[in-house]
mmCIF file with all atom_site columns, C-alpha atoms in Angstrom:
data_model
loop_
_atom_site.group_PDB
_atom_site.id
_atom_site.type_symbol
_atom_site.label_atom_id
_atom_site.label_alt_id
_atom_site.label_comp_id
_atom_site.label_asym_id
_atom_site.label_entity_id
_atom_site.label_seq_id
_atom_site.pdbx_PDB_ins_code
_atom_site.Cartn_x
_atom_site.Cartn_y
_atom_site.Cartn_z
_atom_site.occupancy
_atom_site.B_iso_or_equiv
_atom_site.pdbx_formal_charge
_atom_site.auth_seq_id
_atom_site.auth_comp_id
_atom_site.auth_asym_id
_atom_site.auth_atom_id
_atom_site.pdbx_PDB_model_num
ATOM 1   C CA . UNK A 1 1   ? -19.780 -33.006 -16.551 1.00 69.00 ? 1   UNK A CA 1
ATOM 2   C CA . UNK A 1 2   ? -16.510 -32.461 -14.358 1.00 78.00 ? 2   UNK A CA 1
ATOM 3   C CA . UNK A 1 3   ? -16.963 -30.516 -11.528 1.00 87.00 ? 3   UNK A CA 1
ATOM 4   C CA . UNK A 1 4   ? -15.026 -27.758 -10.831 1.00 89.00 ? 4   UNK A CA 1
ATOM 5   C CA . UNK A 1 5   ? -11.762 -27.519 -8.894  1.00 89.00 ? 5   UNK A CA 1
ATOM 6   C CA . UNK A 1 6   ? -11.947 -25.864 -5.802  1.00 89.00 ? 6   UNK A CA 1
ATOM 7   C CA . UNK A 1 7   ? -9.205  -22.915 -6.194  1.00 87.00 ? 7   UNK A CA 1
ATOM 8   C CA . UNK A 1 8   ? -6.648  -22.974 -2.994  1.00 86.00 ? 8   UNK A CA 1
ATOM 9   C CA . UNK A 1 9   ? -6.113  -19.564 -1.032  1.00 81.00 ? 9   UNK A CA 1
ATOM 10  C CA . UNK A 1 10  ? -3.696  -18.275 1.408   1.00 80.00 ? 10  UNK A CA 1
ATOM 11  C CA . UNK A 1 11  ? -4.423  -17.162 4.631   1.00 77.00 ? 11  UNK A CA 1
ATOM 12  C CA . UNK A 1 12  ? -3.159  -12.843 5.090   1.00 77.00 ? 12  UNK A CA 1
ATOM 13  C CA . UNK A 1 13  ? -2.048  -13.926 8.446   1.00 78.00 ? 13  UNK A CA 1
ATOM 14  C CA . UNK A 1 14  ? 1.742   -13.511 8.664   1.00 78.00 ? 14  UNK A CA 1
ATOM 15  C CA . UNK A 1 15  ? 1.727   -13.094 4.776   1.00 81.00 ? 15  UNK A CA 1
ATOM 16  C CA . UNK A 1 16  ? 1.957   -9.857  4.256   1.00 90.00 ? 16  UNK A CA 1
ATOM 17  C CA . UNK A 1 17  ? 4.613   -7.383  3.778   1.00 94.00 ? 17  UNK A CA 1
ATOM 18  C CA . UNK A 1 18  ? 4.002   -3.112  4.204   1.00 96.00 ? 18  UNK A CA 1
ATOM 19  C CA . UNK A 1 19  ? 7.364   -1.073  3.532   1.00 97.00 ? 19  UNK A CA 1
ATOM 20  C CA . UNK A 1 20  ? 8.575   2.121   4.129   1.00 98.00 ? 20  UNK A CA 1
ATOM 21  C CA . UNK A 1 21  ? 11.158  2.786   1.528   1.00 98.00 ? 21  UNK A CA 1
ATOM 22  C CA . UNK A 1 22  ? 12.662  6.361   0.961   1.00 97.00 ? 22  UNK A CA 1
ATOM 23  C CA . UNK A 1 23  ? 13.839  6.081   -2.432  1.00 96.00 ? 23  UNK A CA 1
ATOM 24  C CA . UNK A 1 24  ? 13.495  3.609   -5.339  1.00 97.00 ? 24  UNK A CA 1
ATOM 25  C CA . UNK A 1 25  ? 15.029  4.613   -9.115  1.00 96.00 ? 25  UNK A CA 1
ATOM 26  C CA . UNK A 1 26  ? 12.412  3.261   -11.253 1.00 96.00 ? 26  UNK A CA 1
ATOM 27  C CA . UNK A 1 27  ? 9.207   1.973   -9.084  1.00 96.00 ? 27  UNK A CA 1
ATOM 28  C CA . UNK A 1 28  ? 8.173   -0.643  -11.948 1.00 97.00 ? 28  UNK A CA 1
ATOM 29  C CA . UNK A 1 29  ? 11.076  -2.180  -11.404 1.00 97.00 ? 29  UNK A CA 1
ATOM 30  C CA . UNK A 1 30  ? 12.376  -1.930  -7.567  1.00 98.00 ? 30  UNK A CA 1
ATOM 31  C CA . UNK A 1 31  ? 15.095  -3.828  -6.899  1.00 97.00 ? 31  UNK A CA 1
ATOM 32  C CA . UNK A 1 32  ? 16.513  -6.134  -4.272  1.00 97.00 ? 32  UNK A CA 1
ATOM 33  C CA . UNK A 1 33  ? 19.148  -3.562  -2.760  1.00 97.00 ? 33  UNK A CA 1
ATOM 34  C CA . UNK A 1 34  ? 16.577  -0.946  -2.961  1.00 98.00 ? 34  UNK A CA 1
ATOM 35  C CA . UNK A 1 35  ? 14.220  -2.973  -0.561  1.00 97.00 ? 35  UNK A CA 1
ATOM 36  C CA . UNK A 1 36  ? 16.401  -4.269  1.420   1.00 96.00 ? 36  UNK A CA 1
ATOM 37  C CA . UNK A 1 37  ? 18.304  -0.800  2.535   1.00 96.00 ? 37  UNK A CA 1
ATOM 38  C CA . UNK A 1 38  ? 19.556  0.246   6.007   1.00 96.00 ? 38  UNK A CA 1
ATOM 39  C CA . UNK A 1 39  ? 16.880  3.255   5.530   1.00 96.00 ? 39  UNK A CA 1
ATOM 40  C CA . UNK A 1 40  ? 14.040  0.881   4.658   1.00 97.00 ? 40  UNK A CA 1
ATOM 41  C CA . UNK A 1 41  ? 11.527  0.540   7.663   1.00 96.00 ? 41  UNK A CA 1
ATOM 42  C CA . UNK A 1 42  ? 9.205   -2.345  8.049   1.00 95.00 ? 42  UNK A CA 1
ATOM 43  C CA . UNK A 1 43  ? 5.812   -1.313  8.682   1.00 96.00 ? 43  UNK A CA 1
ATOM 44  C CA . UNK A 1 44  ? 3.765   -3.985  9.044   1.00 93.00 ? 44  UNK A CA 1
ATOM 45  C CA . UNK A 1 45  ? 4.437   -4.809  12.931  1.00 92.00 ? 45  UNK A CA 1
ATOM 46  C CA . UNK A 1 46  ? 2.954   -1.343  13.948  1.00 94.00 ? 46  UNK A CA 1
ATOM 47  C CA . UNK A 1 47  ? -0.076  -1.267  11.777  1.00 95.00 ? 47  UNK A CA 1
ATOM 48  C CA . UNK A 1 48  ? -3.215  -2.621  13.613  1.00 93.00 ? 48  UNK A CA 1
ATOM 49  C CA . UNK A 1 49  ? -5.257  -5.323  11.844  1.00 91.00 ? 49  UNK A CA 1
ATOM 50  C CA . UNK A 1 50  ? -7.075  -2.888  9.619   1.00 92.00 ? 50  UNK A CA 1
ATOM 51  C CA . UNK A 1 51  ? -3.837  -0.679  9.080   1.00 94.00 ? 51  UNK A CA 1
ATOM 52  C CA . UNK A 1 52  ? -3.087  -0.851  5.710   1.00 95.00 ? 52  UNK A CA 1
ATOM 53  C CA . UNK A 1 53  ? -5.545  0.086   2.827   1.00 96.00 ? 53  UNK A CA 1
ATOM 54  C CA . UNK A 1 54  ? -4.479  1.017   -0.717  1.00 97.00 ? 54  UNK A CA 1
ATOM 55  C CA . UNK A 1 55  ? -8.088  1.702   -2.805  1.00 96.00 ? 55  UNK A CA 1
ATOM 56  C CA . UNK A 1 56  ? -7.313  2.760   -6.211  1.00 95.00 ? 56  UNK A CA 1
ATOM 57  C CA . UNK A 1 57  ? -10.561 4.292   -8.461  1.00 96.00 ? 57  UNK A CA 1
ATOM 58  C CA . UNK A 1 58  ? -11.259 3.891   -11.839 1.00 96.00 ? 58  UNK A CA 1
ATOM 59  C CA . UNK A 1 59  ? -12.896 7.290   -13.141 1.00 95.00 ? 59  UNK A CA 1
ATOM 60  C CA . UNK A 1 60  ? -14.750 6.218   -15.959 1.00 95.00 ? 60  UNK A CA 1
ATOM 61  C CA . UNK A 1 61  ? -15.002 8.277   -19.340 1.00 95.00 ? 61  UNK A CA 1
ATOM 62  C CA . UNK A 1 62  ? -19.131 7.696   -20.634 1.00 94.00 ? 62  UNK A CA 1
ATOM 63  C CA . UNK A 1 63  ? -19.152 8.141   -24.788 1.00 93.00 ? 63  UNK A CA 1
ATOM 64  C CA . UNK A 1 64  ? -22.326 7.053   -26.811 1.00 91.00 ? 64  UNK A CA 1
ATOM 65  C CA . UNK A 1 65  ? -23.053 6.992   -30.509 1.00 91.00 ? 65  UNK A CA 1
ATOM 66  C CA . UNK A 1 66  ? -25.273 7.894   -33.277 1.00 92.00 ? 66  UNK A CA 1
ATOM 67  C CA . UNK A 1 67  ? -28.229 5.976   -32.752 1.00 92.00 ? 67  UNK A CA 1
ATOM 68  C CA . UNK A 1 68  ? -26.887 4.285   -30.218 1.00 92.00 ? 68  UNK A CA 1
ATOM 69  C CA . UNK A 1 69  ? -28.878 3.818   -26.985 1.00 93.00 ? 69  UNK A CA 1
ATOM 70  C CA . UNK A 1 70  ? -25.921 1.762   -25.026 1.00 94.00 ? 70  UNK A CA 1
ATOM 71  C CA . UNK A 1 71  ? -23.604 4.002   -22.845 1.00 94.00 ? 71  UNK A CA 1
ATOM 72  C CA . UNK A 1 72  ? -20.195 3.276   -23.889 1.00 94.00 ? 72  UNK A CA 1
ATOM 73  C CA . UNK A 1 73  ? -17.326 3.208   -21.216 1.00 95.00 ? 73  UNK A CA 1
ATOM 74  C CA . UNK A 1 74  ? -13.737 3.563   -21.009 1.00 95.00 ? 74  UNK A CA 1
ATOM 75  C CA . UNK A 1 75  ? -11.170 3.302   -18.443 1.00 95.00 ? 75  UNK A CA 1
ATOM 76  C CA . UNK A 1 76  ? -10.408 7.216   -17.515 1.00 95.00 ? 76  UNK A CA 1
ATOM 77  C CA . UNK A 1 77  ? -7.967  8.531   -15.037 1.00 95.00 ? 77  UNK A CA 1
ATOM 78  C CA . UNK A 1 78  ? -6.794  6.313   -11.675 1.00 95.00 ? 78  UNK A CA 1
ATOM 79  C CA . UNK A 1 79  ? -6.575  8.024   -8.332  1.00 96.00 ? 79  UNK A CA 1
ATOM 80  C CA . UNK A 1 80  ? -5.413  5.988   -5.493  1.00 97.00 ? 80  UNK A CA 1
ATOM 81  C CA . UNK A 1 81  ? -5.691  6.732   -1.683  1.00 97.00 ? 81  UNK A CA 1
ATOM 82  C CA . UNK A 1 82  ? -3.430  5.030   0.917   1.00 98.00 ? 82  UNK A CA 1
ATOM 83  C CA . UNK A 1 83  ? -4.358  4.883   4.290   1.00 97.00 ? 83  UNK A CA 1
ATOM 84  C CA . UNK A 1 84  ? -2.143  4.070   7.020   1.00 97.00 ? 84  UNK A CA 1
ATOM 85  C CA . UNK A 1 85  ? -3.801  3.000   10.877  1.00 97.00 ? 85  UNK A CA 1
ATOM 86  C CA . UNK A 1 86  ? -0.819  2.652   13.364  1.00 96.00 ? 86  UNK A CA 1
ATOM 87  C CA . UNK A 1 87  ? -0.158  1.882   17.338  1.00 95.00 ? 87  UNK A CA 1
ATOM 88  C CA . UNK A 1 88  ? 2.017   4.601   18.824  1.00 91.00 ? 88  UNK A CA 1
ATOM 89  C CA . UNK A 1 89  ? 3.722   5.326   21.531  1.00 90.00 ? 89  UNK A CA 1
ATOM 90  C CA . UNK A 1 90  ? 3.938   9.062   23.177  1.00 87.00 ? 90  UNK A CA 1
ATOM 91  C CA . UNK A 1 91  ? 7.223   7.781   25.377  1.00 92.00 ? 91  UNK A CA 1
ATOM 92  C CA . UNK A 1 92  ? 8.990   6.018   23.151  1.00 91.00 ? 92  UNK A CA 1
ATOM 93  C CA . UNK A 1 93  ? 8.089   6.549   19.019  1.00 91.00 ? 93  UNK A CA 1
ATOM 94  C CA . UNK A 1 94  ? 7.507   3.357   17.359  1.00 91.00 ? 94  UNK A CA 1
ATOM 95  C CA . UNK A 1 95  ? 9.345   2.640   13.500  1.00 92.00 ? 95  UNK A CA 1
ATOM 96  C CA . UNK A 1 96  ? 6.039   3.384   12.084  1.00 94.00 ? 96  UNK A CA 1
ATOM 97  C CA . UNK A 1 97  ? 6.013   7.165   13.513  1.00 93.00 ? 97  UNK A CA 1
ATOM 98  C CA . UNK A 1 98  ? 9.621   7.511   13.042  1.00 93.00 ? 98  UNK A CA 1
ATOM 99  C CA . UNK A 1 99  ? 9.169   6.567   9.382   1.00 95.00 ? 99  UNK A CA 1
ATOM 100 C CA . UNK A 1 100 ? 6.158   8.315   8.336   1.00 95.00 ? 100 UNK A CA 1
ATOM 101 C CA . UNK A 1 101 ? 4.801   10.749  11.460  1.00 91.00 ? 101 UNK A CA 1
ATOM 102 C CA . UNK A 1 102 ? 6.815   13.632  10.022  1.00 94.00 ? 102 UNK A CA 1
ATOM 103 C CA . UNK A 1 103 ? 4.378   15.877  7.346   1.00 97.00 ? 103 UNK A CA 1
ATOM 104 C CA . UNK A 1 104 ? 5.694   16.610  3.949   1.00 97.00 ? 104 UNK A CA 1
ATOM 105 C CA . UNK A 1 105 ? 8.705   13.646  3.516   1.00 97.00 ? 105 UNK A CA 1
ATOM 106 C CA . UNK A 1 106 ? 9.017   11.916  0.127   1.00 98.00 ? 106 UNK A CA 1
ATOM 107 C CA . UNK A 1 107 ? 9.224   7.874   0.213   1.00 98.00 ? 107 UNK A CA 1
ATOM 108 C CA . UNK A 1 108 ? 7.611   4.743   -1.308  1.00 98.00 ? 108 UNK A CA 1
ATOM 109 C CA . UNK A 1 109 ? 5.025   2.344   0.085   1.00 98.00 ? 109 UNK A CA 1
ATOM 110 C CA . UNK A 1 110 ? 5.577   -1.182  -0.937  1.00 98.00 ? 110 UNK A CA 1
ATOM 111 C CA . UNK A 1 111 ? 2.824   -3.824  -0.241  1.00 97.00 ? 111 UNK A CA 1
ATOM 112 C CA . UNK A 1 112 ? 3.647   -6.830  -0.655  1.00 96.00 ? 112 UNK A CA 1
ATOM 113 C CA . UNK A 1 113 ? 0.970   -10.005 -0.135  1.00 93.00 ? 113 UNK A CA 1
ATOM 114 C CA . UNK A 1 114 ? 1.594   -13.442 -0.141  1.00 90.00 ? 114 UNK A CA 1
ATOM 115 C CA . UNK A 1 115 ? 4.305   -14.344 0.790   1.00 90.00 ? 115 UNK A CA 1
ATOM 116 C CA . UNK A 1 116 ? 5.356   -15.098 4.947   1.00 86.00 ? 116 UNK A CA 1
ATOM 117 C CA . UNK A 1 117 ? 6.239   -11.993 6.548   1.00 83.00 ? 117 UNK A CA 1
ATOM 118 C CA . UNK A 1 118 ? 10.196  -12.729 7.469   1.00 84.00 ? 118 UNK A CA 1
ATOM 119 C CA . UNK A 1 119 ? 10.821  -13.691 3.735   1.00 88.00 ? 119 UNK A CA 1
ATOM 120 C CA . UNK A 1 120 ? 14.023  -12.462 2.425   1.00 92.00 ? 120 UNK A CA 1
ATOM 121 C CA . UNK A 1 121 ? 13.253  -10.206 -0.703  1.00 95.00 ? 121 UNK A CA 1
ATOM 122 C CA . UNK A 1 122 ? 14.481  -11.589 -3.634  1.00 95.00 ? 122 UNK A CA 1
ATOM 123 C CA . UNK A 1 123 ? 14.572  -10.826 -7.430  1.00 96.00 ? 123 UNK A CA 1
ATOM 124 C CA . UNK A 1 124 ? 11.340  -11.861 -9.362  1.00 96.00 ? 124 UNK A CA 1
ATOM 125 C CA . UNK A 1 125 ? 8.946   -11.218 -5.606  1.00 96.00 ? 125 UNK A CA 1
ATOM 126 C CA . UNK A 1 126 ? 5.921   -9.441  -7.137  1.00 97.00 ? 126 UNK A CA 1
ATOM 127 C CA . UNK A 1 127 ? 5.252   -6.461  -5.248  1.00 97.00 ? 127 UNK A CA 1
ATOM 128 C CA . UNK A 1 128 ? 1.085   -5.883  -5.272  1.00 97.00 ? 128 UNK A CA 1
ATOM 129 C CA . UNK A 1 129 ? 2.055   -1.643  -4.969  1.00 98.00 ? 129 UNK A CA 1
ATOM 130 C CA . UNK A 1 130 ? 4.819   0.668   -5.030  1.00 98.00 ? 130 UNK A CA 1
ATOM 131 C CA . UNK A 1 131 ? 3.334   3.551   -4.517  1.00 98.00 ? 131 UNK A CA 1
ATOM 132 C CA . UNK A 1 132 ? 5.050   6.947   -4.636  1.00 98.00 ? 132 UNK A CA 1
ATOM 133 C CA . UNK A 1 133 ? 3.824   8.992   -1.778  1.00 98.00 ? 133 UNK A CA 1
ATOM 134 C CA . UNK A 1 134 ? 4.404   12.361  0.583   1.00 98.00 ? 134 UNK A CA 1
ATOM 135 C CA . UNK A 1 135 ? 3.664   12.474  3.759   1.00 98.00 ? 135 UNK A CA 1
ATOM 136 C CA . UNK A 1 136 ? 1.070   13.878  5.556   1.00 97.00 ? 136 UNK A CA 1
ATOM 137 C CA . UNK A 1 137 ? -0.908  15.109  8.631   1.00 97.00 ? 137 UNK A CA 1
ATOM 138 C CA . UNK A 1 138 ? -1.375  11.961  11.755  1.00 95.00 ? 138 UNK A CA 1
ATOM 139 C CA . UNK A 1 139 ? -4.665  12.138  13.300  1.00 95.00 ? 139 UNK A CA 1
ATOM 140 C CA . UNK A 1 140 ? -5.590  10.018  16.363  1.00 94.00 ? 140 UNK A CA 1
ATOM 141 C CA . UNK A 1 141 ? -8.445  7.440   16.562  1.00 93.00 ? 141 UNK A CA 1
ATOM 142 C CA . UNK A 1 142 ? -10.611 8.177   19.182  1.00 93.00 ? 142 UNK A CA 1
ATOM 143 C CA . UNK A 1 143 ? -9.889  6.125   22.110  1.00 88.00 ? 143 UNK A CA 1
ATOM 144 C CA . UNK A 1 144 ? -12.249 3.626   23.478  1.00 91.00 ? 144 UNK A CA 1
ATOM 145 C CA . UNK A 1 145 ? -11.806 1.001   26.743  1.00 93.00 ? 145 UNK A CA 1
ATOM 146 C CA . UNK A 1 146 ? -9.371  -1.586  25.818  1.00 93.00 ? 146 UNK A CA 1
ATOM 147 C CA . UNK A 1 147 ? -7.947  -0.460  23.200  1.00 89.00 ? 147 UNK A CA 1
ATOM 148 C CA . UNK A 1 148 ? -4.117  0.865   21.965  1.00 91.00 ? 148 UNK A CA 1
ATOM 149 C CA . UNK A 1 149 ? -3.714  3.907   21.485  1.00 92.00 ? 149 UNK A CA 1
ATOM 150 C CA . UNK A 1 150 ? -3.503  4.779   17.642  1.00 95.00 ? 150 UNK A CA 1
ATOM 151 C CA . UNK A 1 151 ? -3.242  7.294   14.513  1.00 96.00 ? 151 UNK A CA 1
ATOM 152 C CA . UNK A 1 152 ? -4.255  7.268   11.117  1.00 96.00 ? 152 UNK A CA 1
ATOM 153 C CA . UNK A 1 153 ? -2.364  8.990   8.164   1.00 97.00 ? 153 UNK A CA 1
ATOM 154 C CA . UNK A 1 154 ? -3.821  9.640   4.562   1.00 97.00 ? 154 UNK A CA 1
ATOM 155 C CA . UNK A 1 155 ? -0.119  10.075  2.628   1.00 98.00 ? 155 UNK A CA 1
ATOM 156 C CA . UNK A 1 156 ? -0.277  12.254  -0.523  1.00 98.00 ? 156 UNK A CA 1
ATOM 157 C CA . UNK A 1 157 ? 0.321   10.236  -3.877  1.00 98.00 ? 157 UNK A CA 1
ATOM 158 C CA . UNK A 1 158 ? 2.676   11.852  -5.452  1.00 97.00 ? 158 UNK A CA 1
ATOM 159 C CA . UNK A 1 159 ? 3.548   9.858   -8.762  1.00 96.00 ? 159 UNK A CA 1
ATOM 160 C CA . UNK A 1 160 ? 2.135   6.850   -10.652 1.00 96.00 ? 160 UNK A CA 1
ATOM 161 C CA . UNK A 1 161 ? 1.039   3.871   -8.721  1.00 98.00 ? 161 UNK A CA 1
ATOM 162 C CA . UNK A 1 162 ? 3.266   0.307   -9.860  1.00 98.00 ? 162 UNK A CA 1
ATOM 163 C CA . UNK A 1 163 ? 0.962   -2.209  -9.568  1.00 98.00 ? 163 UNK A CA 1
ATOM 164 C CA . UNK A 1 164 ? 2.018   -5.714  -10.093 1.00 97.00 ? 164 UNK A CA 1
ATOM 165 C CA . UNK A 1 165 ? 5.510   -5.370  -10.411 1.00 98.00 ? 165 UNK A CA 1
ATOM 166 C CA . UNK A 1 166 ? 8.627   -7.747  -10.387 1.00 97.00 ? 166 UNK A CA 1
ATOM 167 C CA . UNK A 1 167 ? 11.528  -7.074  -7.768  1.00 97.00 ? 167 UNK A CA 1
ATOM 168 C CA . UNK A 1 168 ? 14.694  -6.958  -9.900  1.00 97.00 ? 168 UNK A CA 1
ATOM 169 C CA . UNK A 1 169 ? 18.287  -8.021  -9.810  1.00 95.00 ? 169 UNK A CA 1
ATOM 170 C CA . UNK A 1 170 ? 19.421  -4.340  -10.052 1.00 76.00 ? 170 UNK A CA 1
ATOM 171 C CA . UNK A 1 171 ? 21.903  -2.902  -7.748  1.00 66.00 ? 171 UNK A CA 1
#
């Protein structure tokens, strides 16, 4: 009997990619110019370690049937929550609040894992999310000794969650 091949990871450090990005046409199919915008804002260098958490749920619908003592399931409806764990800076705002510390403005979250940080975005890139999303409500983590100061947002989704999805050509 063979044994079986050990399955090579990647390490999250510095492979990772959260974006701000106000508008995209068709989020199962972003594209290049849409991610790469003068308006898009780079997240990931204000979120703390823990900052970014997308946790989509499965509702499940339960069926049975005649004479049947095994539960069926199906896959029901998906909610998602995003949540969002930043530094920030009272003096001077950091990109994160500027981006997303305002309540009630429409834009996209992109996450994007696996490939180094500083990568240039580039047609066929899968993006993990593009989630469609309002803003809401900062609150502030408690503080504790020797710590940053930080806040924590919950974003409304607002539309269907693209998971899995190819960056595109597209203009």
């Amino acid at each position: 009997m063979a044994s079986e091949q050990i399955q090579t990871g990647f390490a999250i450090d510095d492979n990772g990619l959260v974006l701000w990005v106000p508008t995209i046409a068709n989020p199962e199919a972003p594209t290049v110019t849409e991610l790469t915008a003068g308006t898009v804002v780079k997240l990931t260098g204000g979120l703390t370690p823990d900052g970014f958490s997308h946790a989509p749920t499965v509702n499940k619908v339960t069926s049975g049937r005649y004479a049947l003592k095994q539960v069926i399931t199906l896959d029901g409806t998906v909610s998602d929550e995003v949540t969002l764990r930043y530094v920030y800076n009272r003096e001077t705002p950091t990109d994160v609040e500027d981006a997303i510390g305002t309540p009630g403005v429409d834009g996209n979250i992109v996450h994007i894992l696996g490939y180094a940080s500083g990568t240039t975005i580039i047609a066929g890139m899968i993006c993990n999310a593009v989630i469609p999303v309002t803003t809401s409500i900062s609150t502030d983590i408690p503080a504790t000794a020797n710590t940053e100061a930080t806040k924590e947002q919950k974003p409304n989704v607002r539309g269907t969650v693209a998971r899995e999805v190819a960056v595109v050509a597209g203009a």
